[in-house]
Short mmCIF file of C-alpha atoms and ligand atoms in Angstrom, two decimals:
data_model
loop_
_atom_site.label_atom_id
_atom_site.label_comp_id
_atom_site.label_asym_id
_atom_site.label_seq_id
_atom_site.Cartn_x
_atom_site.Cartn_y
_atom_site.Cartn_z
CA MET A 12 -0.12 -0.07 -0.04
CA ASN A 13 1.15 3.47 -0.78
CA ASN A 14 0.88 6.15 1.61
CA LYS A 15 0.60 9.36 -0.52
CA LYS A 16 -2.16 11.95 -1.01
CA ALA A 17 -3.47 12.61 -3.57
CA GLN A 18 -3.67 16.10 -4.53
CA SER A 19 -4.34 16.43 -8.64
CA ILE A 20 -7.50 15.00 -9.41
CA LEU A 21 -9.79 14.52 -13.07
CA ILE A 22 -13.46 14.20 -12.95
CA VAL A 23 -14.88 12.52 -16.50
CA GLY A 24 -18.36 13.75 -16.99
CA GLY A 25 -20.08 17.02 -15.51
CA GLY A 26 -23.24 15.84 -14.41
CA ILE A 27 -24.49 15.74 -10.79
CA GLY A 28 -22.35 13.64 -9.67
CA GLY A 29 -19.26 15.25 -10.77
CA LEU A 30 -20.18 18.87 -10.59
CA SER A 31 -20.92 18.35 -6.69
CA THR A 32 -17.67 15.73 -6.41
CA ALA A 33 -15.35 18.92 -7.93
CA ILE A 34 -16.87 21.51 -5.11
CA ALA A 35 -16.66 19.10 -2.35
CA LEU A 36 -12.80 18.23 -3.65
CA ARG A 37 -12.00 22.07 -4.35
CA GLN A 38 -13.48 22.70 -0.59
CA GLN A 39 -10.90 20.37 0.35
CA GLY A 40 -7.69 22.47 -1.65
CA PHE A 41 -7.48 19.57 -4.17
CA ASP A 42 -6.40 20.63 -7.62
CA VAL A 43 -9.38 19.47 -9.89
CA GLU A 44 -9.84 19.12 -13.45
CA LEU A 45 -13.18 18.81 -15.27
CA ILE A 46 -14.00 17.06 -18.63
CA GLU A 47 -17.49 16.75 -20.27
CA LEU A 48 -18.31 14.91 -23.20
CA ASN A 49 -20.96 17.50 -24.43
CA PRO A 50 -19.22 20.19 -26.36
CA GLU A 51 -22.20 22.78 -24.39
CA TRP A 52 -24.15 22.63 -21.34
CA THR A 53 -27.49 20.34 -22.55
CA VAL A 54 -29.60 19.06 -19.13
CA TYR A 55 -31.79 16.47 -20.04
CA GLY A 56 -34.72 15.64 -18.09
CA VAL A 57 -37.59 17.78 -16.03
CA GLY A 58 -36.90 18.04 -12.42
CA ILE A 59 -35.04 16.75 -10.10
CA ILE A 60 -36.54 16.00 -6.17
CA GLN A 61 -34.03 16.28 -3.12
CA GLN A 62 -34.97 14.71 0.04
CA GLY A 63 -33.34 15.48 3.03
CA ASN A 64 -30.68 13.62 3.45
CA VAL A 65 -29.60 15.45 0.47
CA VAL A 66 -30.53 18.67 1.24
CA ARG A 67 -27.81 17.94 4.20
CA GLU A 68 -24.89 17.58 1.88
CA MET A 69 -26.30 20.70 -0.21
CA ALA A 70 -25.96 22.66 2.54
CA ARG A 71 -22.77 21.14 3.10
CA LEU A 72 -21.64 22.39 -0.14
CA GLY A 73 -22.99 25.63 0.55
CA VAL A 74 -25.81 25.54 -2.33
CA ALA A 75 -28.82 24.48 -0.33
CA ASN A 76 -29.91 27.96 0.10
CA ASP A 77 -29.72 28.86 -3.47
CA CYS A 78 -31.66 25.67 -4.31
CA MET A 79 -34.15 26.27 -2.10
CA LYS A 80 -34.28 29.73 -4.14
CA HIS A 81 -34.30 28.19 -7.39
CA GLY A 82 -36.59 25.39 -6.73
CA PHE A 83 -39.94 24.63 -4.45
CA SER A 84 -39.67 23.43 -0.51
CA PHE A 85 -42.07 20.90 1.01
CA ASP A 86 -42.04 18.46 3.88
CA LYS A 87 -44.79 16.32 3.16
CA VAL A 88 -46.30 14.28 0.21
CA ARG A 89 -49.94 13.95 -0.16
CA LEU A 90 -51.70 10.65 -1.88
CA CYS A 91 -55.28 11.04 -3.01
CA ASP A 92 -57.23 8.50 -4.91
CA GLY A 93 -57.95 9.03 -8.68
CA ALA A 94 -60.46 11.63 -8.53
CA GLY A 95 -58.05 13.97 -6.13
CA ASN A 96 -59.72 13.47 -2.99
CA PRO A 97 -56.94 13.11 -0.24
CA LEU A 98 -56.27 9.75 1.49
CA ALA A 99 -53.28 10.08 3.46
CA ILE A 100 -50.45 12.74 3.90
CA ILE A 101 -47.07 11.54 4.99
CA PRO A 102 -44.88 14.11 7.24
CA GLY A 103 -41.12 13.98 7.25
CA ALA A 104 -38.29 15.24 9.38
CA ARG A 105 -36.17 17.49 8.73
CA VAL A 106 -32.94 15.81 8.32
CA ALA A 107 -31.04 19.00 7.46
CA GLY A 108 -32.12 20.85 10.53
CA PRO A 109 -34.84 22.90 11.44
CA ASP A 110 -33.90 25.84 8.48
CA TYR A 111 -33.85 23.52 5.59
CA PRO A 112 -36.83 21.30 4.21
CA VAL A 113 -37.30 17.91 4.55
CA ASN A 114 -37.80 17.99 0.52
CA MET A 115 -36.80 20.31 -2.15
CA ALA A 116 -37.60 20.13 -6.14
CA LEU A 117 -35.90 22.25 -8.62
CA PRO A 118 -35.73 22.28 -12.29
CA ARG A 119 -32.70 20.05 -13.49
CA ILE A 120 -31.18 23.03 -15.39
CA ALA A 121 -31.71 25.33 -12.18
CA LEU A 122 -29.62 22.88 -10.21
CA HIS A 123 -27.05 22.33 -12.84
CA THR A 124 -26.44 25.95 -12.98
CA ILE A 125 -26.35 26.31 -9.70
CA LEU A 126 -23.71 23.61 -9.33
CA LEU A 127 -22.02 24.69 -12.01
CA ASN A 128 -21.33 28.11 -11.05
CA LYS A 129 -20.33 26.81 -7.67
CA ALA A 130 -17.98 24.42 -8.43
CA THR A 131 -16.37 27.46 -11.53
CA GLU A 132 -16.34 29.63 -8.33
CA LEU A 133 -14.12 27.11 -6.36
CA GLY A 134 -11.65 26.78 -9.00
CA THR A 135 -12.45 23.81 -10.90
CA LYS A 136 -10.47 23.57 -14.74
CA ILE A 137 -13.66 22.76 -16.82
CA THR A 138 -13.28 21.53 -20.71
CA LEU A 139 -16.25 20.88 -22.59
CA GLY A 140 -16.76 18.36 -25.43
CA LEU A 141 -13.86 16.17 -24.10
CA THR A 142 -13.68 12.52 -23.18
CA VAL A 143 -11.32 9.76 -22.28
CA ASP A 144 -9.88 7.65 -24.93
CA SER A 145 -7.39 5.37 -23.40
CA LEU A 146 -6.36 5.07 -19.96
CA GLU A 147 -3.45 3.14 -17.53
CA ASN A 148 -2.90 2.73 -13.99
CA GLY A 149 0.74 3.70 -12.92
CA GLU A 150 2.62 2.67 -10.12
CA ASN A 151 0.75 5.87 -8.17
CA LYS A 152 -0.48 7.70 -11.00
CA ALA A 153 -3.32 7.56 -13.46
CA PHE A 154 -2.52 8.04 -17.04
CA VAL A 155 -5.36 8.94 -19.74
CA LYS A 156 -5.39 9.96 -23.45
CA PHE A 157 -7.94 12.53 -24.33
CA SER A 158 -9.72 12.68 -27.05
CA ASP A 159 -7.82 15.79 -28.63
CA GLY A 160 -4.94 13.85 -28.69
CA ARG A 161 -3.61 15.27 -25.37
CA ASP A 162 -1.98 12.97 -22.48
CA GLY A 163 -2.56 13.86 -18.88
CA GLU A 164 -1.47 12.92 -15.58
CA TYR A 165 -3.22 12.49 -12.20
CA ASP A 166 -2.88 10.95 -9.11
CA LEU A 167 -6.48 10.04 -9.13
CA VAL A 168 -9.00 9.78 -11.83
CA ILE A 169 -13.04 10.03 -11.20
CA GLY A 170 -15.17 8.80 -13.70
CA ALA A 171 -18.62 10.40 -13.08
CA ASP A 172 -19.88 9.50 -16.48
CA GLY A 173 -23.01 8.24 -15.37
CA ILE A 174 -25.22 4.80 -16.86
CA PHE A 175 -23.32 4.15 -19.96
CA SER A 176 -19.62 4.93 -17.87
CA LYS A 177 -17.09 4.50 -20.58
CA ILE A 178 -14.53 4.79 -17.64
CA ARG A 179 -16.60 1.98 -16.33
CA ALA A 180 -16.31 -0.22 -19.52
CA LEU A 181 -12.07 1.08 -19.99
CA LEU A 182 -11.60 -0.73 -16.66
CA PHE A 183 -13.74 -3.21 -15.98
CA GLY A 184 -14.91 -4.16 -19.12
CA SER A 185 -17.78 -3.26 -21.63
CA HIS A 186 -19.43 -6.69 -20.84
CA LEU A 187 -21.22 -4.38 -17.69
CA LYS A 188 -24.17 -2.94 -19.03
CA PRO A 189 -27.03 -1.59 -17.24
CA LYS A 190 -30.04 -3.32 -17.61
CA PHE A 191 -34.10 -2.15 -18.77
CA THR A 192 -36.45 -3.33 -15.84
CA GLY A 193 -39.48 -3.36 -17.96
CA GLN A 194 -40.77 -0.10 -17.05
CA GLY A 195 -40.48 3.78 -18.32
CA GLY A 196 -41.18 6.81 -16.69
CA TRP A 197 -42.76 10.21 -18.31
CA ARG A 198 -42.63 13.81 -17.12
CA CYS A 199 -44.17 16.79 -18.96
CA ASN A 200 -43.51 20.55 -17.00
CA MET A 201 -46.50 22.67 -17.29
CA PRO A 202 -47.93 26.04 -14.80
CA ARG A 203 -48.22 24.70 -10.99
CA THR A 204 -51.99 24.84 -9.49
CA GLN A 205 -52.48 26.47 -5.97
CA GLU A 206 -53.07 22.96 -4.30
CA VAL A 207 -49.98 21.41 -5.58
CA ASP A 208 -48.17 22.49 -2.48
CA CYS A 209 -45.88 19.48 -1.86
CA LEU A 210 -45.07 15.95 -4.53
CA THR A 211 -49.02 14.63 -4.29
CA MET A 212 -49.41 11.21 -6.04
CA TYR A 213 -53.03 9.94 -7.64
CA ARG A 214 -53.74 6.08 -8.13
CA GLY A 215 -55.83 5.57 -11.48
CA ARG A 216 -58.84 3.59 -11.56
CA ASN A 217 -56.66 0.31 -12.99
CA GLY A 218 -54.10 0.72 -10.49
CA GLY A 219 -51.86 2.96 -11.99
CA GLN A 220 -50.02 5.69 -10.27
CA ALA A 221 -49.32 9.36 -11.27
CA GLY A 222 -48.53 12.80 -9.67
CA PHE A 223 -47.44 16.12 -9.64
CA CYS A 224 -44.43 17.98 -8.32
CA PRO A 225 -43.90 21.48 -7.72
CA LEU A 226 -40.52 22.66 -9.18
CA THR A 227 -41.11 26.81 -8.68
CA ASN A 228 -43.62 28.76 -7.65
CA ASP A 229 -45.46 28.91 -10.99
CA LEU A 230 -44.10 25.39 -12.47
CA MET A 231 -45.07 21.51 -11.66
CA TYR A 232 -44.14 18.59 -13.71
CA LEU A 233 -46.66 15.25 -13.90
CA LEU A 234 -45.12 12.56 -13.90
CA GLN A 235 -45.91 8.63 -14.41
CA THR A 236 -44.65 5.38 -14.34
CA THR A 237 -45.46 2.84 -16.14
CA SER A 238 -45.39 -1.21 -17.65
CA GLU A 239 -43.33 -0.86 -21.01
CA PRO A 240 -42.84 -4.19 -21.60
CA GLY A 241 -40.13 -5.10 -24.47
CA ASN A 242 -38.30 -1.41 -23.94
CA PRO A 243 -39.96 -0.05 -26.15
CA TRP A 244 -38.77 2.69 -29.18
CA PHE A 245 -41.11 5.80 -29.02
CA ASP A 246 -41.64 8.32 -32.02
CA GLN A 247 -40.68 11.50 -30.35
CA ASP A 248 -42.93 13.53 -32.35
CA LYS A 249 -46.04 11.35 -31.02
CA LEU A 250 -44.80 11.45 -26.94
CA ASP A 251 -47.70 13.89 -26.21
CA VAL A 252 -50.52 11.21 -27.69
CA LEU A 253 -48.91 8.30 -25.72
CA PHE A 254 -48.56 9.73 -22.73
CA LYS A 255 -51.78 10.70 -22.94
CA GLU A 256 -52.89 7.55 -23.31
CA ARG A 257 -51.14 6.33 -20.55
CA LEU A 258 -52.94 8.75 -18.86
CA ALA A 259 -56.38 7.49 -19.67
CA GLU A 260 -57.05 6.10 -16.50
CA PHE A 261 -56.94 8.97 -14.45
CA GLU A 262 -59.91 11.33 -13.74
CA GLY A 263 -59.95 14.74 -11.37
CA PRO A 264 -56.62 16.92 -11.40
CA VAL A 265 -54.54 14.72 -13.47
CA ALA A 266 -57.25 14.84 -16.59
CA ARG A 267 -57.34 18.35 -16.56
CA ALA A 268 -53.95 18.71 -16.53
CA ARG A 269 -53.32 15.97 -19.54
CA ASP A 270 -56.21 17.36 -21.56
CA GLU A 271 -55.24 20.85 -21.24
CA PHE A 272 -51.21 20.77 -21.19
CA ILE A 273 -49.83 17.78 -22.74
CA THR A 274 -50.23 19.26 -26.00
CA ASN A 275 -46.47 19.48 -27.77
CA PRO A 276 -44.69 16.05 -28.33
CA LYS A 277 -41.31 18.63 -27.53
CA GLN A 278 -42.60 19.13 -23.49
CA VAL A 279 -43.09 15.02 -23.15
CA ILE A 280 -39.92 13.20 -21.88
CA TYR A 281 -40.15 9.36 -21.46
CA LYS A 282 -36.75 7.36 -20.14
CA PRO A 283 -37.00 3.96 -19.84
CA PHE A 284 -35.38 2.90 -16.41
CA GLU A 285 -32.12 1.10 -16.71
CA THR A 286 -30.20 -0.06 -13.83
CA ILE A 287 -26.72 -1.40 -13.02
CA PHE A 288 -24.99 -1.98 -10.01
CA LEU A 289 -21.54 -2.98 -9.97
CA GLU A 290 -20.40 -5.33 -6.97
CA ALA A 291 -17.11 -4.00 -4.73
CA PRO A 292 -14.91 -2.76 -5.39
CA TRP A 293 -15.40 0.47 -7.93
CA TYR A 294 -12.52 1.32 -8.27
CA GLN A 295 -8.84 0.07 -9.73
CA GLY A 296 -5.44 1.36 -9.22
CA ARG A 297 -5.81 5.00 -9.18
CA PHE A 298 -9.27 5.23 -11.34
CA VAL A 299 -12.25 5.25 -8.86
CA LEU A 300 -16.54 5.52 -10.04
CA ILE A 301 -19.13 7.46 -8.82
CA GLY A 302 -22.72 8.07 -9.02
CA ASP A 303 -25.16 6.27 -11.87
CA ALA A 304 -22.03 4.82 -13.50
CA ALA A 305 -21.34 2.29 -10.51
CA HIS A 306 -24.91 2.26 -9.18
CA ALA A 307 -27.61 3.70 -11.09
CA THR A 308 -31.21 3.34 -9.70
CA THR A 309 -34.70 3.27 -10.76
CA PRO A 310 -36.44 6.79 -9.78
CA HIS A 311 -38.50 4.99 -7.86
CA LEU A 312 -37.26 7.11 -4.19
CA GLY A 313 -35.48 9.60 -5.57
CA GLN A 314 -32.51 8.84 -4.51
CA GLY A 315 -30.16 8.64 -7.72
CA ALA A 316 -28.66 11.90 -8.22
CA GLY A 317 -28.45 11.97 -3.74
CA MET A 318 -26.37 9.00 -4.15
CA ALA A 319 -23.79 10.67 -6.31
CA ILE A 320 -23.52 13.74 -4.41
CA GLU A 321 -23.23 12.31 -0.94
CA ASP A 322 -20.27 9.79 -3.33
CA GLY A 323 -18.55 13.03 -4.23
CA ILE A 324 -18.68 14.32 -0.82
CA VAL A 325 -17.40 11.22 1.08
CA LEU A 326 -14.49 10.66 -1.29
CA ALA A 327 -13.34 14.19 -0.90
CA GLU A 328 -13.50 14.08 2.57
CA GLU A 329 -11.75 10.55 2.53
CA LEU A 330 -9.01 11.77 -0.16
CA LYS A 331 -8.31 14.60 2.19
CA ALA A 332 -7.80 12.26 5.08
CA LYS A 333 -6.11 9.62 4.08
CA SER A 334 -3.82 7.92 1.21
CA VAL A 335 -5.12 7.83 -2.01
CA ASP A 336 -5.53 3.94 -1.58
CA GLN A 337 -6.75 4.03 2.02
CA ALA A 338 -9.13 6.64 0.89
CA LEU A 339 -10.53 4.30 -1.59
CA GLU A 340 -11.08 1.63 0.29
CA SER A 341 -13.21 3.76 3.15
CA PHE A 342 -14.89 5.27 0.26
CA MET A 343 -16.25 1.39 -0.72
CA THR A 344 -17.20 0.43 2.98
CA ARG A 345 -18.94 4.36 3.46
CA ARG A 346 -20.77 4.10 0.27
CA PHE A 347 -21.53 0.50 -1.17
CA GLU A 348 -24.36 -0.75 1.33
CA ARG A 349 -26.16 2.26 1.23
CA CYS A 350 -26.26 2.39 -2.03
CA LYS A 351 -27.03 -1.16 -2.77
CA PHE A 352 -30.13 -0.86 -0.28
CA ILE A 353 -31.00 2.65 -2.82
CA VAL A 354 -30.71 0.28 -5.91
CA ASN A 355 -32.26 -2.92 -4.20
CA SER A 356 -35.21 -1.11 -2.62
CA SER A 357 -36.19 0.89 -5.67
CA LEU A 358 -35.80 -2.15 -8.06
CA GLN A 359 -38.39 -4.25 -5.47
CA ILE A 360 -40.51 -1.02 -5.94
CA GLY A 361 -40.37 -1.32 -9.38
CA THR A 362 -41.63 -4.77 -9.20
CA TRP A 363 -44.17 -4.86 -6.98
CA GLU A 364 -45.80 -2.23 -9.45
CA LEU A 365 -45.07 -4.80 -12.48
CA GLU A 366 -46.64 -6.97 -10.66
CA ARG A 367 -49.68 -5.16 -9.45
CA ASN A 368 -49.32 -6.13 -6.34
CA HIS A 369 -51.18 -3.96 -4.53
CA THR A 370 -50.69 -5.31 -0.81
CA ALA A 371 -47.08 -4.91 -0.47
CA ASP A 372 -45.55 -2.92 2.10
CA PHE A 373 -44.60 0.15 -0.81
CA ASN A 374 -45.28 2.73 2.72
CA GLY A 375 -43.35 0.89 4.61
CA LEU A 376 -40.25 0.65 2.37
CA VAL A 377 -40.11 4.44 1.95
CA GLN A 378 -40.14 4.89 5.82
CA LYS A 379 -36.80 2.55 5.52
CA MET A 380 -35.04 4.46 3.18
CA VAL A 381 -36.42 8.01 5.00
CA GLU A 382 -34.51 5.85 8.00
CA VAL A 383 -31.47 4.53 6.40
CA THR A 384 -30.81 7.82 4.15
CA ALA A 385 -31.17 9.87 7.61
CA GLN A 386 -28.05 7.94 9.10
CA PRO A 387 -24.97 10.16 8.67
CA ILE A 388 -22.95 9.36 5.30
C1 FAD B 430 -37.19 10.09 -14.74
C2 FAD B 430 -36.27 10.05 -13.83
C3 FAD B 430 -36.46 10.59 -12.97
C4 FAD B 430 -35.50 11.29 -11.64
N1 FAD B 430 -35.56 11.55 -10.86
C5 FAD B 430 -34.62 11.36 -10.04
C6 FAD B 430 -34.75 12.65 -8.75
O1 FAD B 430 -36.44 12.91 -8.51
N2 FAD B 430 -33.77 12.64 -7.36
C7 FAD B 430 -32.90 11.64 -7.77
O2 FAD B 430 -32.16 12.12 -6.64
N3 FAD B 430 -32.60 11.14 -8.52
C8 FAD B 430 -33.12 10.63 -10.14
N4 FAD B 430 -32.98 10.25 -11.15
C9 FAD B 430 -31.64 9.83 -11.32
C10 FAD B 430 -30.89 10.71 -11.38
O3 FAD B 430 -30.99 11.50 -12.36
C11 FAD B 430 -28.98 10.25 -11.69
O4 FAD B 430 -29.38 9.32 -10.33
C12 FAD B 430 -28.41 11.06 -11.81
O5 FAD B 430 -28.37 12.31 -12.86
C13 FAD B 430 -26.74 10.53 -11.55
O6 FAD B 430 -25.61 11.66 -11.96
P1 FAD B 430 -24.55 11.42 -12.38
O7 FAD B 430 -23.63 12.53 -12.20
O8 FAD B 430 -23.44 10.30 -11.78
O9 FAD B 430 -24.44 11.20 -14.01
P2 FAD B 430 -25.38 11.95 -15.48
O10 FAD B 430 -26.33 12.79 -14.47
O11 FAD B 430 -26.05 10.72 -15.95
O12 FAD B 430 -23.88 12.86 -15.63
C14 FAD B 430 -22.80 11.99 -16.24
C15 FAD B 430 -22.25 12.91 -17.50
O13 FAD B 430 -21.00 12.69 -17.98
C16 FAD B 430 -21.11 12.92 -18.80
N5 FAD B 430 -20.58 11.78 -19.92
C17 FAD B 430 -20.91 10.85 -19.95
N6 FAD B 430 -20.23 9.91 -21.24
C18 FAD B 430 -19.03 10.85 -21.05
C19 FAD B 430 -17.72 10.42 -21.30
N7 FAD B 430 -17.51 9.61 -22.14
N8 FAD B 430 -16.74 11.75 -21.39
C20 FAD B 430 -17.30 13.03 -20.52
N9 FAD B 430 -18.06 12.86 -19.96
C21 FAD B 430 -19.33 12.12 -20.04
C22 FAD B 430 -22.67 13.35 -19.41
O14 FAD B 430 -22.66 14.05 -20.81
C23 FAD B 430 -23.46 13.55 -18.39
O15 FAD B 430 -23.05 15.14 -17.91
C24 FAD B 430 -33.86 10.17 -12.05
C25 FAD B 430 -33.90 9.70 -13.16
C26 FAD B 430 -34.52 9.19 -14.20
C27 FAD B 430 -34.01 8.29 -15.15
#
């Protein structure tokens, strides 16, 4: 084991995980470069929900107040029948302290801008339109060849390049591929109505679930998870019609939103649910994977990005305190079971939904998730 601490670090991927890791590492004084494949920042997706454990870490990154300013905070989740009659209110605990909400949601673009601004302000060197073509582990160094032909040498390289990670393929082999789970998620932004003051879920006539999540004072999104056997390809110009068809079983507020606001296929986002969970360790020599590259979950528990953010903070703490070898070992100890629990529990909920198992203890599992994630990271 080598006792040298890291100083120079390359992050591959400028998503939620990569940018959060850059902030955490710069706060600890590391030299940080970040490369992003996309030549410009295009942010895919509609909104993102951050639960108490994530709000707590956003506060540590110094971005929670900005997120609250650009998003929507709420302390409960409401369950309704298909007509919109409330059935239950699930309160939550303020894990991040009294000054922060139980949950906050915000447009993905807003979160990305906040993280990017913070990472830049703290001195992260960011290059767009660049990736790693090949890599090699030296004795105490990570060597990379960039796609523009340059070579690089770092104390550590972090693969934060998402579910289809190239760094994962280069390190551990391209046979490790995400699997489709049988479900997909539909989303569409629309003006917020007054009664949607928290995540509000409705159960349709046939047992399907859809809901609204507030994103700002003026904006919310309609979401639905559906069974999509065979992982179909959808014509992008028909996404509005296809989403409306899937919402046919709903009455009340969901039906009204469906009929009034789902009018433009370009505003509907469909995402097949895919997952991958790597066995330990998620590192090899001087390369390590974080976020979806190592443990991509389905969104049933709304914790995927949260786990990526937590990864970055834990990694930065460990690297500050220990040699690279020791830090990576401790990183695995602190992250593996927690991420595994999130991925497995999310998959369990998806399976229950596919089986239409209405007697399964959905709320019990969500409650357990809240308890597990409230633990310090
Ligand atoms: C429908 C849906 C809803 C969700 N809702 C929530 C939610 O409410 N709350 C929550 O916490 N999570 C949610 N998630 C999960 C969340 O989106 C992911 O877990 C999170 O984005 C993972 O962050 P990441 O940084 O690891 O990967 P990504 O966000 O995928 O970022 C990877 C980055 O790497 C870049 N990249 C890719 N390849 C390369 C390469 N070769 N070289 C350089 N750069 C590269 C990409 O362009 C991208 O910028 C949801 C997921 C889905 C599908």
